[in-house]
Structure formats: C-alpha cells, structure tokens
C-alpha cells in the first residue's frame, strides 16, 4: 500500500496479562513480525510488564508504548508514573486520553493537553485518542465533539509537536463491542480531523500527522480500513491480546 505516511499499528493490552503472559506474547510477536518493515508496530503492555517486554524486544522492529502517564514529573504524586520513569524502559510512545480514562478517571481535554506537552518534553510520542459516544453520533454532533476534543487535547503544542503526535480516532461505540465503524464512516471522520488540524497548524503539518483508527479492529476488517486515504494505522484492543489476531492485522494491512 502506497501512502505518504507510514502506517502505525499499536496493541493496547489495557489491564491484561501477567508478566509471564506478556513475555510469551511479545516473544512470539517478535518472531512472527521480524520481517515487517513497512509498518511501525507498537505494543502497549501494562506498566508492570514494561521492563520485561522492553528487554524482550531489544534490537527488534517492535516498539514499546505505555497506556498513560502523569502530567507531572518526579515528585510527591502518589501512584503516578512520570515520563522519565517510562524512558528508563525505552518506552517510545504513550497512549493519552483513551476513552476509558476519559470515562472512568474523568480525564479532560485540558489534562490530556498537559500530558501531551509533558510527553513531548521527554521525547515520548503521544498517541492522543478522540472519539464520540453512540448518543453523540445519533445526535449528529460527531464533528463538534471530535473538534472540541482535538483542539482541547492538543492545546499549547507547537506545530512541530503536533506533527510528531499520533492521533487515534476511536468511536466509543465501537470499542470492545464488535461494532466497527464502516471504512467510509472512519474515512469521513479522519478527513475531518485532518481538516481541523490544517486550520490549527496549516496543511503541511496536517498532511504529516498519522491518524489511527481504533474500535473492534480485527484481521478481517483491517485491510479495508487501512485502505482509506486518511487512515494511517490502528489502535487495537481485544485482538492485540492474541498472537494470531494481532499478527494478522499487521500482515493484512501491508
Ligand atoms: P478494541 O479496543 O479493539 O477492543 O475495540 C480498542 C481500544 O480501546 O483501543
């Protein structure tokens, strides 16, 4: 597939896997995906498995991501993980503002923007998630919702930082439900996101930003989704927990 942006496919393991299970999976992924060069492959295990997974993917083509981080650095912030701590394990990416954190931890756009700035300051690439709920889609306010999230979650970043940021469009109604947005629905919102980015930071920046789709991505819908002009990868939850599920998504996307 010929695109000006390199595809990036990330597995979000959420709160799953013991260290032993994480090691099993990533060791097998390393073997199965050793020849993949056309796609950036990222795994995002829970914090507790970062160190082991980091060692297991040393000198491979698999990159490491975390699922969240603090907007603050080191200090008196009980229970938080600072960017510097992630860097110790060669983490390169961090998912920010996932809809589950927006829902359960009440994360706001303003907080996500602070985290994104802290990630960039530490040379971590944030994967910033946006997406509408089913009620919002049915009320036909998807674009307003996504635009507000985008402008709020990227507030204060420079064009250079935005260009390096990965965005993930994840309609909340498609996450873990088995309901995928059709490729046309995904493309429509991705094109809209690029239009908003362009009005915020100009065409060149907007053209360079990679926008992943997330929400029930599976091996059998990956090819069509990745074939859309503004879909530059996937953020995969459930299917990334199994070797075959994830490797087939990657292979079917090339
Ligand atoms: P899912 O999750 O693939 O299980 O729908 C996607 C996500 O939450 O990132």
GROMACS .gro file of C-alpha atoms and ligand atoms in nm:
model
  263
    1UNK     CA    1   0.000   0.000   0.000
    2UNK     CA    2   0.142   0.334  -0.102
    3UNK     CA    3   0.087   0.616   0.142
    4UNK     CA    4   0.284   0.928   0.219
    5UNK     CA    5   0.257   0.843   0.590
    6UNK     CA    6   0.397   0.519   0.734
    7UNK     CA    7   0.128   0.303   0.894
    8UNK     CA    8   0.147   0.262   1.270
    9UNK     CA    9  -0.032  -0.029   1.436
   10UNK     CA   10  -0.036  -0.038   1.815
   11UNK     CA   11  -0.168  -0.304   2.051
   12UNK     CA   12  -0.333  -0.165   2.362
   13UNK     CA   13  -0.330  -0.451   2.611
   14UNK     CA   14  -0.524  -0.248   2.870
   15UNK     CA   15  -0.535  -0.412   3.217
   16UNK     CA   16  -0.444  -0.759   3.092
   17UNK     CA   17  -0.151  -1.001   3.112
   18UNK     CA   18   0.080  -1.110   3.387
   19UNK     CA   19   0.450  -1.055   3.325
   20UNK     CA   20   0.486  -1.418   3.215
   21UNK     CA   21   0.193  -1.390   2.972
   22UNK     CA   22   0.324  -1.061   2.835
   23UNK     CA   23   0.663  -1.217   2.773
   24UNK     CA   24   0.511  -1.516   2.595
   25UNK     CA   25   0.310  -1.296   2.363
   26UNK     CA   26   0.583  -1.047   2.282
   27UNK     CA   27   0.843  -1.314   2.222
   28UNK     CA   28   0.613  -1.478   1.969
   29UNK     CA   29   0.526  -1.140   1.811
   30UNK     CA   30   0.894  -1.063   1.772
   31UNK     CA   31   0.946  -1.387   1.584
   32UNK     CA   32   0.634  -1.361   1.365
   33UNK     CA   33   0.677  -0.996   1.273
   34UNK     CA   34   1.056  -0.995   1.229
   35UNK     CA   35   1.032  -0.916   0.857
   36UNK     CA   36   0.780  -0.633   0.884
   37UNK     CA   37   0.936  -0.304   0.782
   38UNK     CA   38   0.652  -0.122   0.612
   39UNK     CA   39   0.455  -0.068   0.933
   40UNK     CA   40   0.558   0.071   1.271
   41UNK     CA   41   0.449  -0.192   1.523
   42UNK     CA   42   0.400  -0.086   1.886
   43UNK     CA   43   0.291  -0.286   2.190
   44UNK     CA   44   0.146  -0.113   2.496
   45UNK     CA   45   0.155  -0.354   2.793
   46UNK     CA   46   0.051  -0.257   3.147
   47UNK     CA   47   0.319  -0.069   3.347
   48UNK     CA   48   0.404  -0.384   3.541
   49UNK     CA   49   0.525  -0.562   3.227
   50UNK     CA   50   0.716  -0.272   3.067
   51UNK     CA   51   1.057  -0.374   3.195
   52UNK     CA   52   1.032  -0.738   3.085
   53UNK     CA   53   0.878  -0.656   2.749
   54UNK     CA   54   1.138  -0.387   2.691
   55UNK     CA   55   1.417  -0.644   2.733
   56UNK     CA   56   1.238  -0.898   2.516
   57UNK     CA   57   1.212  -0.659   2.218
   58UNK     CA   58   1.564  -0.521   2.237
   59UNK     CA   59   1.713  -0.480   1.886
   60UNK     CA   60   1.386  -0.578   1.719
   61UNK     CA   61   1.143  -0.385   1.498
   62UNK     CA   62   0.880  -0.376   1.775
   63UNK     CA   63   0.846  -0.052   1.971
   64UNK     CA   64   0.719  -0.003   2.324
   65UNK     CA   65   0.431   0.216   2.440
   66UNK     CA   66   0.268   0.289   2.775
   67UNK     CA   67  -0.104   0.333   2.828
   68UNK     CA   68  -0.094   0.653   3.034
   69UNK     CA   69   0.144   0.880   3.222
   70UNK     CA   70   0.140   1.168   3.466
   71UNK     CA   71   0.131   1.528   3.350
   72UNK     CA   72   0.385   1.595   3.627
   73UNK     CA   73   0.749   1.496   3.655
   74UNK     CA   74   0.912   1.329   3.956
   75UNK     CA   75   0.775   1.437   4.294
   76UNK     CA   76   0.504   1.388   4.552
   77UNK     CA   77   0.234   1.242   4.325
   78UNK     CA   78   0.138   0.914   4.489
   79UNK     CA   79   0.052   0.640   4.245
   80UNK     CA   80   0.157   0.828   3.932
   81UNK     CA   81   0.415   0.733   3.669
   82UNK     CA   82   0.634   1.013   3.531
   83UNK     CA   83   0.764   1.036   3.175
   84UNK     CA   84   1.121   0.989   3.299
   85UNK     CA   85   1.024   0.653   3.451
   86UNK     CA   86   0.891   0.534   3.118
   87UNK     CA   87   1.210   0.643   2.944
   88UNK     CA   88   1.408   0.410   3.171
   89UNK     CA   89   1.249   0.119   2.985
   90UNK     CA   90   1.298   0.268   2.638
   91UNK     CA   91   0.931   0.348   2.603
   92UNK     CA   92   0.879   0.550   2.284
   93UNK     CA   93   0.504   0.606   2.280
   94UNK     CA   94   0.231   0.677   2.531
   95UNK     CA   95  -0.145   0.649   2.481
   96UNK     CA   96  -0.318   0.957   2.622
   97UNK     CA   97  -0.684   1.040   2.675
   98UNK     CA   98  -0.816   0.694   2.594
   99UNK     CA   99  -1.196   0.699   2.621
  100UNK     CA  100  -1.180   0.456   2.915
  101UNK     CA  101  -0.966   0.707   3.108
  102UNK     CA  102  -1.191   0.993   3.000
  103UNK     CA  103  -1.488   0.794   3.129
  104UNK     CA  104  -1.358   0.621   3.444
  105UNK     CA  105  -1.082   0.860   3.555
  106UNK     CA  106  -1.267   1.170   3.434
  107UNK     CA  107  -0.973   1.286   3.225
  108UNK     CA  108  -1.045   1.614   3.048
  109UNK     CA  109  -0.908   1.761   2.726
  110UNK     CA  110  -0.711   2.013   2.934
  111UNK     CA  111  -0.544   1.733   3.130
  112UNK     CA  112  -0.468   1.538   2.812
  113UNK     CA  113  -0.306   1.852   2.668
  114UNK     CA  114  -0.082   1.884   2.975
  115UNK     CA  115   0.016   1.517   2.945
  116UNK     CA  116   0.085   1.555   2.574
  117UNK     CA  117   0.314   1.852   2.642
  118UNK     CA  118   0.495   1.655   2.915
  119UNK     CA  119   0.535   1.359   2.678
  120UNK     CA  120   0.688   1.574   2.406
  121UNK     CA  121   0.918   1.744   2.657
  122UNK     CA  122   1.053   1.396   2.739
  123UNK     CA  123   1.074   1.293   2.373
  124UNK     CA  124   0.790   1.046   2.401
  125UNK     CA  125   0.539   1.032   2.117
  126UNK     CA  126   0.185   1.070   2.247
  127UNK     CA  127  -0.097   0.872   2.089
  128UNK     CA  128  -0.387   1.108   2.161
  129UNK     CA  129  -0.732   0.948   2.147
  130UNK     CA  130  -1.056   1.120   2.048
  131UNK     CA  131  -1.400   0.987   1.960
  132UNK     CA  132  -1.772   1.030   2.007
  133UNK     CA  133  -2.020   0.821   2.205
  134UNK     CA  134  -2.318   0.648   2.048
  135UNK     CA  135  -2.552   0.918   2.184
  136UNK     CA  136  -2.337   1.187   2.028
  137UNK     CA  137  -2.328   1.009   1.692
  138UNK     CA  138  -2.704   0.961   1.698
  139UNK     CA  139  -2.748   1.329   1.783
  140UNK     CA  140  -2.536   1.407   1.473
  141UNK     CA  141  -2.277   1.601   1.674
  142UNK     CA  142  -1.977   1.375   1.598
  143UNK     CA  143  -1.783   1.653   1.427
  144UNK     CA  144  -1.839   1.909   1.704
  145UNK     CA  145  -1.737   1.657   1.969
  146UNK     CA  146  -1.425   1.544   1.785
  147UNK     CA  147  -1.321   1.901   1.703
  148UNK     CA  148  -1.359   2.012   2.065
  149UNK     CA  149  -1.155   1.714   2.186
  150UNK     CA  150  -0.886   1.776   1.926
  151UNK     CA  151  -0.848   2.148   1.991
  152UNK     CA  152  -0.855   2.093   2.368
  153UNK     CA  153  -0.623   1.791   2.379
  154UNK     CA  154  -0.361   1.948   2.151
  155UNK     CA  155  -0.384   2.296   2.304
  156UNK     CA  156  -0.045   2.460   2.355
  157UNK     CA  157   0.153   2.217   2.139
  158UNK     CA  158   0.374   2.363   1.866
  159UNK     CA  159   0.322   2.263   1.502
  160UNK     CA  160   0.637   2.057   1.523
  161UNK     CA  161   0.499   1.868   1.825
  162UNK     CA  162   0.160   1.817   1.660
  163UNK     CA  163   0.332   1.679   1.351
  164UNK     CA  164   0.502   1.413   1.565
  165UNK     CA  165   0.188   1.332   1.762
  166UNK     CA  166  -0.012   1.025   1.661
  167UNK     CA  167  -0.389   1.067   1.679
  168UNK     CA  168  -0.631   0.782   1.731
  169UNK     CA  169  -0.992   0.820   1.624
  170UNK     CA  170  -1.183   0.575   1.839
  171UNK     CA  171  -1.561   0.599   1.827
  172UNK     CA  172  -1.659   0.494   2.180
  173UNK     CA  173  -1.949   0.283   2.048
  174UNK     CA  174  -1.703   0.068   1.852
  175UNK     CA  175  -1.461  -0.008   2.137
  176UNK     CA  176  -1.481  -0.366   2.258
  177UNK     CA  177  -1.831  -0.402   2.115
  178UNK     CA  178  -1.755  -0.588   1.793
  179UNK     CA  179  -1.916  -0.295   1.607
  180UNK     CA  180  -1.659  -0.141   1.376
  181UNK     CA  181  -1.714   0.190   1.206
  182UNK     CA  182  -1.752   0.120   0.836
  183UNK     CA  183  -1.445   0.218   0.638
  184UNK     CA  184  -1.649   0.506   0.491
  185UNK     CA  185  -1.752   0.628   0.839
  186UNK     CA  186  -1.390   0.610   0.955
  187UNK     CA  187  -1.257   0.790   0.646
  188UNK     CA  188  -1.514   1.066   0.686
  189UNK     CA  189  -1.405   1.146   1.042
  190UNK     CA  190  -1.033   1.103   0.965
  191UNK     CA  191  -1.063   1.352   0.677
  192UNK     CA  192  -1.248   1.588   0.910
  193UNK     CA  193  -0.972   1.554   1.172
  194UNK     CA  194  -0.713   1.642   0.909
  195UNK     CA  195  -0.919   1.947   0.811
  196UNK     CA  196  -0.928   2.066   1.173
  197UNK     CA  197  -0.553   2.004   1.206
  198UNK     CA  198  -0.499   2.207   0.894
  199UNK     CA  199  -0.696   2.500   1.031
  200UNK     CA  200  -0.495   2.477   1.355
  201UNK     CA  201  -0.145   2.427   1.213
  202UNK     CA  202  -0.156   2.452   0.834
  203UNK     CA  203  -0.168   2.199   0.553
  204UNK     CA  204   0.187   2.067   0.574
  205UNK     CA  205   0.154   1.971   0.940
  206UNK     CA  206  -0.193   1.824   0.886
  207UNK     CA  207  -0.065   1.610   0.598
  208UNK     CA  208   0.213   1.465   0.811
  209UNK     CA  209   0.011   1.362   1.118
  210UNK     CA  210  -0.067   0.992   1.142
  211UNK     CA  211  -0.426   0.915   1.240
  212UNK     CA  212  -0.503   0.565   1.365
  213UNK     CA  213  -0.849   0.414   1.371
  214UNK     CA  214  -0.950   0.218   1.681
  215UNK     CA  215  -1.261   0.021   1.772
  216UNK     CA  216  -1.302  -0.352   1.710
  217UNK     CA  217  -1.025  -0.370   1.450
  218UNK     CA  218  -0.980  -0.736   1.352
  219UNK     CA  219  -0.787  -0.926   1.086
  220UNK     CA  220  -1.094  -0.933   0.861
  221UNK     CA  221  -1.160  -0.557   0.857
  222UNK     CA  222  -0.803  -0.424   0.883
  223UNK     CA  223  -0.727  -0.423   0.511
  224UNK     CA  224  -1.031  -0.220   0.416
  225UNK     CA  225  -0.986   0.028   0.699
  226UNK     CA  226  -0.615   0.077   0.625
  227UNK     CA  227  -0.701   0.123   0.259
  228UNK     CA  228  -0.876   0.452   0.333
  229UNK     CA  229  -0.670   0.756   0.230
  230UNK     CA  230  -0.671   0.921   0.574
  231UNK     CA  231  -0.644   0.607   0.790
  232UNK     CA  232  -0.278   0.564   0.884
  233UNK     CA  233  -0.288   0.271   1.120
  234UNK     CA  234  -0.483   0.113   1.402
  235UNK     CA  235  -0.505   0.114   1.779
  236UNK     CA  236  -0.609  -0.241   1.860
  237UNK     CA  237  -0.751  -0.358   2.193
  238UNK     CA  238  -0.907  -0.704   2.217
  239UNK     CA  239  -0.747  -0.852   1.906
  240UNK     CA  240  -0.399  -0.746   2.021
  241UNK     CA  241  -0.413  -0.987   2.316
  242UNK     CA  242  -0.373  -1.291   2.090
  243UNK     CA  243  -0.075  -1.367   1.870
  244UNK     CA  244  -0.274  -1.456   1.559
  245UNK     CA  245  -0.522  -1.172   1.598
  246UNK     CA  246  -0.251  -0.907   1.608
  247UNK     CA  247  -0.007  -1.052   1.355
  248UNK     CA  248  -0.287  -1.098   1.100
  249UNK     CA  249  -0.395  -0.736   1.143
  250UNK     CA  250  -0.039  -0.621   1.078
  251UNK     CA  251   0.012  -0.854   0.781
  252UNK     CA  252  -0.328  -0.774   0.627
  253UNK     CA  253  -0.251  -0.403   0.646
  254UNK     CA  254   0.060  -0.413   0.433
  255LIG     P1  255  -1.097  -0.284   2.085
  255LIG     O1  256  -1.029  -0.161   2.167
  255LIG     O2  257  -1.006  -0.313   1.968
  255LIG     O3  258  -1.106  -0.397   2.182
  255LIG     O4  259  -1.230  -0.234   2.038
  255LIG     C1  260  -0.968  -0.055   2.102
  255LIG     C2  261  -0.912   0.042   2.204
  255LIG     O5  262  -0.978   0.063   2.307
  255LIG     O6  263  -0.804   0.100   2.186
   0.00000   0.00000   0.00000
